[in-house]
Short mmCIF file of C-alpha atoms in Angstrom, two decimals:
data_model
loop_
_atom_site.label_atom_id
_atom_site.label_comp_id
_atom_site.label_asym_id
_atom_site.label_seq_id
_atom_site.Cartn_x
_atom_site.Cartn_y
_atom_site.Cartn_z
CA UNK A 1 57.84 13.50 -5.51
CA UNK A 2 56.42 11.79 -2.73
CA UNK A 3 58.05 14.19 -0.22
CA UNK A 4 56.49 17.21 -2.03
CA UNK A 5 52.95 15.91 -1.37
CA UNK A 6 52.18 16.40 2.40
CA UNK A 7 50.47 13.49 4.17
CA UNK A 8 47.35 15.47 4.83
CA UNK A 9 46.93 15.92 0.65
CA UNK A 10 47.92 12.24 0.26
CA UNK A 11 45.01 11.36 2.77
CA UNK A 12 42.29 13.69 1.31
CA UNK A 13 43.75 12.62 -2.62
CA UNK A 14 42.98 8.84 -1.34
CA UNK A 15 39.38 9.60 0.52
CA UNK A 16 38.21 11.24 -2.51
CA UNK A 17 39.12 8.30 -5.02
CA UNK A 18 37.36 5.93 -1.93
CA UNK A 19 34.09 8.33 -2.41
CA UNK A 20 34.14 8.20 -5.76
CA UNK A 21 34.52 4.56 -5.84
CA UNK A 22 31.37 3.82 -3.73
CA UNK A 23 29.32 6.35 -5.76
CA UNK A 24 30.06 4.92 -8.93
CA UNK A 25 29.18 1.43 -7.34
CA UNK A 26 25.81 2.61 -6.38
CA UNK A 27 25.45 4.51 -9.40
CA UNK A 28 26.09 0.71 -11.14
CA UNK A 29 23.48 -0.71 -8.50
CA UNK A 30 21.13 1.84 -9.28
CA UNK A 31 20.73 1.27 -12.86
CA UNK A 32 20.88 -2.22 -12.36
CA UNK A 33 18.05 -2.14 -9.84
CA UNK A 34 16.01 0.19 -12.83
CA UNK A 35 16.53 -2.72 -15.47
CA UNK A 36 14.96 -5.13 -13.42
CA UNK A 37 12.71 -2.63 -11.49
CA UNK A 38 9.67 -4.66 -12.67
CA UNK A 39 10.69 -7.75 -9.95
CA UNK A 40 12.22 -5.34 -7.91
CA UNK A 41 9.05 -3.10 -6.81
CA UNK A 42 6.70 -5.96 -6.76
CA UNK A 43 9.40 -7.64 -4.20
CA UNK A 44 10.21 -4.43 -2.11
CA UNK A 45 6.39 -4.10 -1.55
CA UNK A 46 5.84 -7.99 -0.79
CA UNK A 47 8.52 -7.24 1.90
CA UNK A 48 7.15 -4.28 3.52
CA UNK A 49 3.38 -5.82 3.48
CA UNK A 50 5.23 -9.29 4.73
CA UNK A 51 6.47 -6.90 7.84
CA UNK A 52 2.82 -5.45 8.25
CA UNK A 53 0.89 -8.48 8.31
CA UNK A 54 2.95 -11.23 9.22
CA UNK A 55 1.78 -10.53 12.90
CA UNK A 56 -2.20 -11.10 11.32
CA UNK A 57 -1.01 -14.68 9.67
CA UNK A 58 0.57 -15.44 13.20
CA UNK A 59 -1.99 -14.34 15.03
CA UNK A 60 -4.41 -16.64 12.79
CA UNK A 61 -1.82 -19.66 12.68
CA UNK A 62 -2.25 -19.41 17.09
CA UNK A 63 -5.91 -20.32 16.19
CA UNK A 64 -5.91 -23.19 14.13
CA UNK A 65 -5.58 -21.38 10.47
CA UNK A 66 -2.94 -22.84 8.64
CA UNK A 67 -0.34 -20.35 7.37
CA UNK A 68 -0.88 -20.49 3.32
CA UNK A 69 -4.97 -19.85 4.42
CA UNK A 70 -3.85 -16.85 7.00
CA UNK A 71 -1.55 -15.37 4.04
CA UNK A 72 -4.78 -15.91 1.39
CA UNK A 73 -7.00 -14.53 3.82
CA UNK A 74 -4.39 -11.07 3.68
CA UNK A 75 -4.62 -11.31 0.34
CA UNK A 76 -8.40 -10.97 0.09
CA UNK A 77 -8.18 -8.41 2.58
CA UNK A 78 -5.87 -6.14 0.62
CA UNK A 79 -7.34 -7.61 -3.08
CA UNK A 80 -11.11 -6.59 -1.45
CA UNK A 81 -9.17 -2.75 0.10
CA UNK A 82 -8.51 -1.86 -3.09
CA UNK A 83 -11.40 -2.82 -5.29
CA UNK A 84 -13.53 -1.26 -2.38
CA UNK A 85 -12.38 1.87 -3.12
CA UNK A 86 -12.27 2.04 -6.53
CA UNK A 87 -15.90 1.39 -6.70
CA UNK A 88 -16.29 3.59 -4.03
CA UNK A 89 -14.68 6.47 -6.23
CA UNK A 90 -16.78 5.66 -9.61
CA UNK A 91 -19.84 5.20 -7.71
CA UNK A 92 -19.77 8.45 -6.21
CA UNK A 93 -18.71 10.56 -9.28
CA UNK A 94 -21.06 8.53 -11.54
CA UNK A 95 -23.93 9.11 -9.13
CA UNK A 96 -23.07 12.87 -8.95
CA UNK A 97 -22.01 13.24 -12.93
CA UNK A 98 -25.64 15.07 -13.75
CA UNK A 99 -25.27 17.48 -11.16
CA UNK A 100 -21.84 18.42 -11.59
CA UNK A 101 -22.73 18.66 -15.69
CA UNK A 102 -25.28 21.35 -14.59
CA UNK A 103 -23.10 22.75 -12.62
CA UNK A 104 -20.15 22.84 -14.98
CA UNK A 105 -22.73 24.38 -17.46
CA UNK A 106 -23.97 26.83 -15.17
CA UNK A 107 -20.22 28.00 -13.76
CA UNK A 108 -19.24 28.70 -17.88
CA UNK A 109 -22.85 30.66 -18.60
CA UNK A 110 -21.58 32.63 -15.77
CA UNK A 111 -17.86 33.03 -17.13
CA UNK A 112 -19.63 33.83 -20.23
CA UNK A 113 -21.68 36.87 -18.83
CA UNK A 114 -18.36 37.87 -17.27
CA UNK A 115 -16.79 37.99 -20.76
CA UNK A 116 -19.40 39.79 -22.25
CA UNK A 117 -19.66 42.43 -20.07
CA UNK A 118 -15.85 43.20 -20.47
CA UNK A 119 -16.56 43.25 -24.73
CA UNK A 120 -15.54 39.74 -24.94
CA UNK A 121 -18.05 37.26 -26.95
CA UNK A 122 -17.33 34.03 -26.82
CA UNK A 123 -21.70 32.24 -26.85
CA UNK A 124 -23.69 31.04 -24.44
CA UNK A 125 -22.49 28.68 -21.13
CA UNK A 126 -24.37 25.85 -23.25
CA UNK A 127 -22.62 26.85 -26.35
CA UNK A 128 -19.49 26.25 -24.64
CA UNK A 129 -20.48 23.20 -23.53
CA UNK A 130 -21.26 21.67 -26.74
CA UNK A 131 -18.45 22.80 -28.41
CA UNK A 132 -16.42 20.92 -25.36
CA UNK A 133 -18.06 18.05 -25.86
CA UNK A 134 -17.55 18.52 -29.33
CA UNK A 135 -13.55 18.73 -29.33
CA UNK A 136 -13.86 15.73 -26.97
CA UNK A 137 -15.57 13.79 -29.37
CA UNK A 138 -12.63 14.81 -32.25
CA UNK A 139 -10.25 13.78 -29.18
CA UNK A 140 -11.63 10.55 -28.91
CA UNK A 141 -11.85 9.88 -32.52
CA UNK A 142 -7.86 10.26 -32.18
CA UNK A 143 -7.39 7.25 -29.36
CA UNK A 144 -7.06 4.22 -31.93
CA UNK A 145 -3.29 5.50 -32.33
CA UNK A 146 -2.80 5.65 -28.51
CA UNK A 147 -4.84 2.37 -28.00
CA UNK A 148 -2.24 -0.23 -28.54
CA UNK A 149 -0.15 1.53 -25.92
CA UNK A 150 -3.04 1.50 -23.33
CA UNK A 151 -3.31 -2.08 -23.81
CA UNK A 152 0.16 -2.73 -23.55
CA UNK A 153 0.53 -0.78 -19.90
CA UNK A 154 -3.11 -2.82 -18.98
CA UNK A 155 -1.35 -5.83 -19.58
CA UNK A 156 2.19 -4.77 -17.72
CA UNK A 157 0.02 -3.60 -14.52
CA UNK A 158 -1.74 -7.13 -14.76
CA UNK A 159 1.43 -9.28 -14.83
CA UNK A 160 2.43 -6.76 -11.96
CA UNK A 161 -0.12 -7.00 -10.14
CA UNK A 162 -0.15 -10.61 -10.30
CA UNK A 163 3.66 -10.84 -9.57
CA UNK A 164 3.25 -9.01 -6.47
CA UNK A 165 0.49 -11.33 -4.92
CA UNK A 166 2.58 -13.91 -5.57
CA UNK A 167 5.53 -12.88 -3.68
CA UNK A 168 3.34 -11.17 -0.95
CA UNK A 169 1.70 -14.55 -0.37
CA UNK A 170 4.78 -16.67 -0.56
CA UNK A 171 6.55 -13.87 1.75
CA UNK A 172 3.67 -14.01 3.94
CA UNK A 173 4.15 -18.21 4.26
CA UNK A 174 8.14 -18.33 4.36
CA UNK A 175 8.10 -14.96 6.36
CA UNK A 176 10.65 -16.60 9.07
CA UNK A 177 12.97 -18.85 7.08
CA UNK A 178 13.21 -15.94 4.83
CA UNK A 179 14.17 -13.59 7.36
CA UNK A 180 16.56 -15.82 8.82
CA UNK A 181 17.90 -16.68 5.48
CA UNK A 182 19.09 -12.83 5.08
CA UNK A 183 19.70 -12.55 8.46
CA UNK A 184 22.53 -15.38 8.00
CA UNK A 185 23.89 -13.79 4.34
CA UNK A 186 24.52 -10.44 5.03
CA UNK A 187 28.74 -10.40 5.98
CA UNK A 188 27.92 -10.71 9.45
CA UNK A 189 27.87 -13.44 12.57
CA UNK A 190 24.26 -14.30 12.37
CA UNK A 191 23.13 -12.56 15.53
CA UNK A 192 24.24 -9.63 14.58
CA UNK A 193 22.51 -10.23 11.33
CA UNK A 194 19.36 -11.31 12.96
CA UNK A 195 19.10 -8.10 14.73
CA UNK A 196 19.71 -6.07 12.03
CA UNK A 197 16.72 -7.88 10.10
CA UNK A 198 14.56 -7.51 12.59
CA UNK A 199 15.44 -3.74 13.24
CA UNK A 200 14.36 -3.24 9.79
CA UNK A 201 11.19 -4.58 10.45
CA UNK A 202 10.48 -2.82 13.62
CA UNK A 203 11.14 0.45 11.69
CA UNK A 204 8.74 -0.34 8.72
CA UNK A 205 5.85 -0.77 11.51
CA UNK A 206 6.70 1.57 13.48
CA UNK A 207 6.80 4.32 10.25
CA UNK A 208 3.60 2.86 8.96
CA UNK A 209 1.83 2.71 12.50
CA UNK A 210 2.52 6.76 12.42
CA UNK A 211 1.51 6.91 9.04
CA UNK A 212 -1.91 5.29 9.96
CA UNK A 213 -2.42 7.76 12.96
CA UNK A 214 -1.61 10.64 10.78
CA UNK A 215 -4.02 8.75 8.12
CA UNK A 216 -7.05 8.72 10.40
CA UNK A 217 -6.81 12.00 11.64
CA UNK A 218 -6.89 13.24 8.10
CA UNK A 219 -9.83 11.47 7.32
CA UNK A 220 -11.33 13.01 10.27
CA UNK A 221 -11.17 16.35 9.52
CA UNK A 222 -11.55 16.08 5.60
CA UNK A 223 -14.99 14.22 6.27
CA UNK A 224 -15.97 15.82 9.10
CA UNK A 225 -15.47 19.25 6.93
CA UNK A 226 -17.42 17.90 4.00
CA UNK A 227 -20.41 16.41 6.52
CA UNK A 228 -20.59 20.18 8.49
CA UNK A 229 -20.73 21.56 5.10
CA UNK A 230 -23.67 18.67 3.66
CA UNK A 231 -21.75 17.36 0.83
CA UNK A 232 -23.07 13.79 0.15
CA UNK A 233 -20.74 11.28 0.79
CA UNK A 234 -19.09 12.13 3.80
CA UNK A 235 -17.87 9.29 5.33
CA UNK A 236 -17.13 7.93 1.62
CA UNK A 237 -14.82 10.95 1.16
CA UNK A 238 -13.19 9.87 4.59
CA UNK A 239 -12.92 6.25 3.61
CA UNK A 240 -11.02 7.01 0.27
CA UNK A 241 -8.91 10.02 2.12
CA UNK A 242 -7.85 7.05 4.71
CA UNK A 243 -6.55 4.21 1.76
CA UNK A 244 -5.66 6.62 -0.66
CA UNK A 245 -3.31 8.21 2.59
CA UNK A 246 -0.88 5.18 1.78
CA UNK A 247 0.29 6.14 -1.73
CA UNK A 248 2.35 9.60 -1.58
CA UNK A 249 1.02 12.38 -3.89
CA UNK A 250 -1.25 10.33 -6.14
CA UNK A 251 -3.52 9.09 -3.36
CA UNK A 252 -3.84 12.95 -2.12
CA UNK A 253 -4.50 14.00 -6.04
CA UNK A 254 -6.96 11.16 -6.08
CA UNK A 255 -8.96 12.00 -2.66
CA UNK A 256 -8.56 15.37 -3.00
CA UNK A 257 -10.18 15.38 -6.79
CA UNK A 258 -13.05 13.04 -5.56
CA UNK A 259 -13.97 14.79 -2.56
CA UNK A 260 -13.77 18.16 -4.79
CA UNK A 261 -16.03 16.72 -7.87
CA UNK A 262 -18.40 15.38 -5.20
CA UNK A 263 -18.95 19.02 -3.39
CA UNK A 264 -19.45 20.78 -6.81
CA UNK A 265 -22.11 18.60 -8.16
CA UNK A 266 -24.06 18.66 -4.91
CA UNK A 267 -23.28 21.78 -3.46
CA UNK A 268 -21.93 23.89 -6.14
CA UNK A 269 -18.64 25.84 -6.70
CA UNK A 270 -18.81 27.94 -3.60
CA UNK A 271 -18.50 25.13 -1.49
CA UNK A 272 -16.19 22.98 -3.87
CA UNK A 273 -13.74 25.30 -3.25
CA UNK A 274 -14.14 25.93 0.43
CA UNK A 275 -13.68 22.31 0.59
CA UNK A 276 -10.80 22.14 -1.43
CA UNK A 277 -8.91 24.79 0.66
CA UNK A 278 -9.56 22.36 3.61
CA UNK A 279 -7.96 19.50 1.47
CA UNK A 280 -4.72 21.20 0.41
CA UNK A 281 -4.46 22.95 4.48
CA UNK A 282 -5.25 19.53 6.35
CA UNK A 283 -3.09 17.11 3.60
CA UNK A 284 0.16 19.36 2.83
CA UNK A 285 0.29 21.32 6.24
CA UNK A 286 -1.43 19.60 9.15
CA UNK A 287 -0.77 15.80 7.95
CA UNK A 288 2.77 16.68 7.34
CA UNK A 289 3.72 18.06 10.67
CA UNK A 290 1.72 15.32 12.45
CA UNK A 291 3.58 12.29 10.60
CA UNK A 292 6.71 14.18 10.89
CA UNK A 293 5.98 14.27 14.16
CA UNK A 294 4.93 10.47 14.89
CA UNK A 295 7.12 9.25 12.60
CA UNK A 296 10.37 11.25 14.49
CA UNK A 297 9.18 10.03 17.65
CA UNK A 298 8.51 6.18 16.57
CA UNK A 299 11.82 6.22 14.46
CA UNK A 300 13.93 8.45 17.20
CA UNK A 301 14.83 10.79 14.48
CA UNK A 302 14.30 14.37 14.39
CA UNK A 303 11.63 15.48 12.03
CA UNK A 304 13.73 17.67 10.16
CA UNK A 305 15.39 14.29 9.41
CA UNK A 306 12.07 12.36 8.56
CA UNK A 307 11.16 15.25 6.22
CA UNK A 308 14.10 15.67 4.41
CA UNK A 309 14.53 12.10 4.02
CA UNK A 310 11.18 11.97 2.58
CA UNK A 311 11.89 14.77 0.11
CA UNK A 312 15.38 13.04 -1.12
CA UNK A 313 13.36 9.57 -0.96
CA UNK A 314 10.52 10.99 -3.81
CA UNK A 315 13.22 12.62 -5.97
CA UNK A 316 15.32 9.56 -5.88
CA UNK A 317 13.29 6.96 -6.13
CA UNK A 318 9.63 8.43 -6.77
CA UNK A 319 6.60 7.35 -4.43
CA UNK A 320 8.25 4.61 -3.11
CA UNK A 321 10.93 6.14 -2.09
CA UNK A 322 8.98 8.72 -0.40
CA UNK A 323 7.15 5.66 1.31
CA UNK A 324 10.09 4.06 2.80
CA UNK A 325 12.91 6.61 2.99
CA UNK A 326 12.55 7.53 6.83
CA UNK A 327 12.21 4.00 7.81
CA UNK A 328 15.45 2.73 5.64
CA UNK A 329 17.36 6.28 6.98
CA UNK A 330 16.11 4.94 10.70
CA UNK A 331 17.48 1.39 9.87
CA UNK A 332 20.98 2.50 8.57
CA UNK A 333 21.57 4.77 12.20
CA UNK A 334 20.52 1.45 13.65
CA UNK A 335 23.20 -0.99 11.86
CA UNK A 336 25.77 1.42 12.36
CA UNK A 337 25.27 1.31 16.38
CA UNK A 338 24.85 -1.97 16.07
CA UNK A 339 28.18 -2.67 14.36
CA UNK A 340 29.88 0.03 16.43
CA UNK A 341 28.69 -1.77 19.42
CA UNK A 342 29.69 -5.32 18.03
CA UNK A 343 33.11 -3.63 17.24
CA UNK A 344 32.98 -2.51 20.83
CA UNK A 345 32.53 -5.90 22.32
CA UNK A 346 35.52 -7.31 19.92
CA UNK A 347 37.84 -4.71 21.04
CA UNK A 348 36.96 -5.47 25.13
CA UNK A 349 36.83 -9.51 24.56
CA UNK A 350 40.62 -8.31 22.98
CA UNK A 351 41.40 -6.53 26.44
CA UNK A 352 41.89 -3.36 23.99
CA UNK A 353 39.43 -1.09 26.03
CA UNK A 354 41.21 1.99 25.09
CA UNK A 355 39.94 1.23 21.50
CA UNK A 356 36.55 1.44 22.40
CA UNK A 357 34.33 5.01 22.93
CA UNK A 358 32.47 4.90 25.84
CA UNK A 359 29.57 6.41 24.51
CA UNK A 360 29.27 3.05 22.54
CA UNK A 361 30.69 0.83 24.96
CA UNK A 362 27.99 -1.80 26.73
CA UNK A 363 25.70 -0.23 28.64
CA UNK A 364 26.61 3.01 26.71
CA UNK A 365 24.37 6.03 25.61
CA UNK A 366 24.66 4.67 22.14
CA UNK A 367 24.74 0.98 22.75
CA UNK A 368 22.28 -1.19 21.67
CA UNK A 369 20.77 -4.63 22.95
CA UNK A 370 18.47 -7.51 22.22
CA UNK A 371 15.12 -5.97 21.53
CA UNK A 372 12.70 -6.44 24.26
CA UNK A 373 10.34 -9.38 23.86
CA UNK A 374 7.35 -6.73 23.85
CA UNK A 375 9.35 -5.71 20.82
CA UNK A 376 10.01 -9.02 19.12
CA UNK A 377 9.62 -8.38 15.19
CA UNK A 378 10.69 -12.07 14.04
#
């Protein structure tokens, strides 16, 4: 039987049981990581701020701060980031909500006329209006069913909220015997390890430095639009389009919706609109190419790469995978040079130089050394 199968069947029959193997393993460690995704996402964040601003609690320790006060002042920082802007956000719609209810009442009176003129009666704008507010009241009467659940999701985005400050403060303190831990447990000889760690770091700044650029330029032109068109709030509308730039899709809904409800109740619908075109152009087109951009040239992948990364990142593993799929795509072309070339240096300490590619060989095109201390990341 054996001599009917040719070898080239035999090898392709034994790769495909390999591939199926390893996608059934991470198909295990993918459901795993889902049962216990409410450590796991606190801790993957904790990481990725412990890469962003362990170079603040450093740069605090070199003056005299002590490293649990440099990681508390972070802490504050971030805590005082977010609160910041949600007050930003309800301040401005609650300080335009009477203007944008005359507005909303004026835009139906004239939907209304529109109807009637085309034999279709449905009352007055203010008609509509109360019978809105009326089915919202009969909507609200129906919330003591749904209020238990509310309370229950308050209460799980406490506990995570105060399980990710704690591991973002004790990743903050530990940062470098934690590093060095994982550098030292991954398979490997602990240089190699060591490297690899701090590859993955240098990617997650790198990504996020482009993401910041890309960020700030946003905010630029979505304020600057909404101050040459005199919607209040300008440089409020640029503040929140800046922080909100960090989450994927949600923070654009969120900006985007606030800078929108701001320009209707001061400016009206004309210029809601015009400013909402600007939104979906600068945040789907322009900020896309530009971080594509960045991000291809701070990663040294192409941006087809960084965008299709990001694509198979959200469907995958939502917002955060959207986050932190070019960076973890940039670190896995890294490890494998950085094996290749460790398997390089093996094969010449072996004298078995006819084993090794010379494309990967020491001093190769695809080699890869000791980051430069400029670049240290540890």
């Amino acid at each position: 039987m054996d001599d009917v199968v040719s070898p080239r069947l035999r090898r392709w029959g034994t790769r495909s049981w390999l591939i199926l193997g390893v996608l059934g393993m991470l198909a295990a460690g993918v459901w795993v990581l889902a049962q216990v995704s409410g450590f796991v996402v606190p801790l993957i964040i904790a990481a990725v701020l412990g890469a962003l601003f362990v170079p603040v609690v450093q740069w605090l320790a070199d003056r005299g701060v002590p490293t649990w006060g440099g990681a508390l002042a972070v802490l504050l920082f971030l805590a005082g980031v977010v609160l910041g802007s949600i007050w930003l956000v309800l301040a401005g719609i609650v300080g335009q909500y009477p203007t944008i209810a005359d507005q909303v009442t004026a835009g139906l009176g004239t939907l209304d006329t529109w109807l009637e003129e085309r034999g279709v009666d449905v009352g007055s704008g203010d008609t509509l209006v109360d019978s809105l507010q009326a089915g919202a009241g009969d909507a609200l009467g129906g919330l003591g069913s749904v209020l238990p659940g509310v309370f229950s999701g308050t209460v799980s985005l406490a506990i995570g909220v105060a399980m990710g400050a704690f591991l973002v403060y004790y990743v903050l303190v530990d940062w470098h015997s934690l590093t060095t831990w994982v550098g030292r447990h991954m398979g490997l000889d602990p240089d190699t390890g060591s490297a690899i760690v701090g590859d993955a770091v240098m990617s997650v700044r790198r990504y996020f430095g482009s993401l910041t650029l890309s960020a700030v330029v946003t905010a630029v032109l979505i304020g600057g639009a909404a101050f040459a068109m005199d919607v209040p709030l300008a440089f409020t509308i640029a503040v929140i389009t800046l922080v909100t730039s960090y989450i994927p899709y949600l923070g654009a809904i969120v900006s985007g919706a606030f800078a929108t409800i701001v320009a209707l109740g001061s400016n009206g619908l004309t210029t809601a609109l015009i400013l909402l075109a600007v939104i979906l152009v600068v945040q789907n087109v322009i900020q896309t190419v530009i971080l594509a951009r960045l991000a291809s040239t701070a990663l040294s992948l192409h941006p087809i790469v960084v965008l299709g990364s990001t694509i198979i990142g959200a469907a995958l593993a939502g917002m955060l995978g959207a986050a932190l799929s070019s960076p973890a795509f940039a670190v896995g072309v890294l490890v494998h040079r950085r094996l290749t070339a460790a398997s390089a240096q093996e094969a010449l300490a072996d004298g078995r130089a006819d084993a090794v590619d010379p494309a990967t060989a020491p001093g190769g095109p695809d080699a890869l050394g000791a980051p430069p201390a400029s670049e240290s990341v540890l």
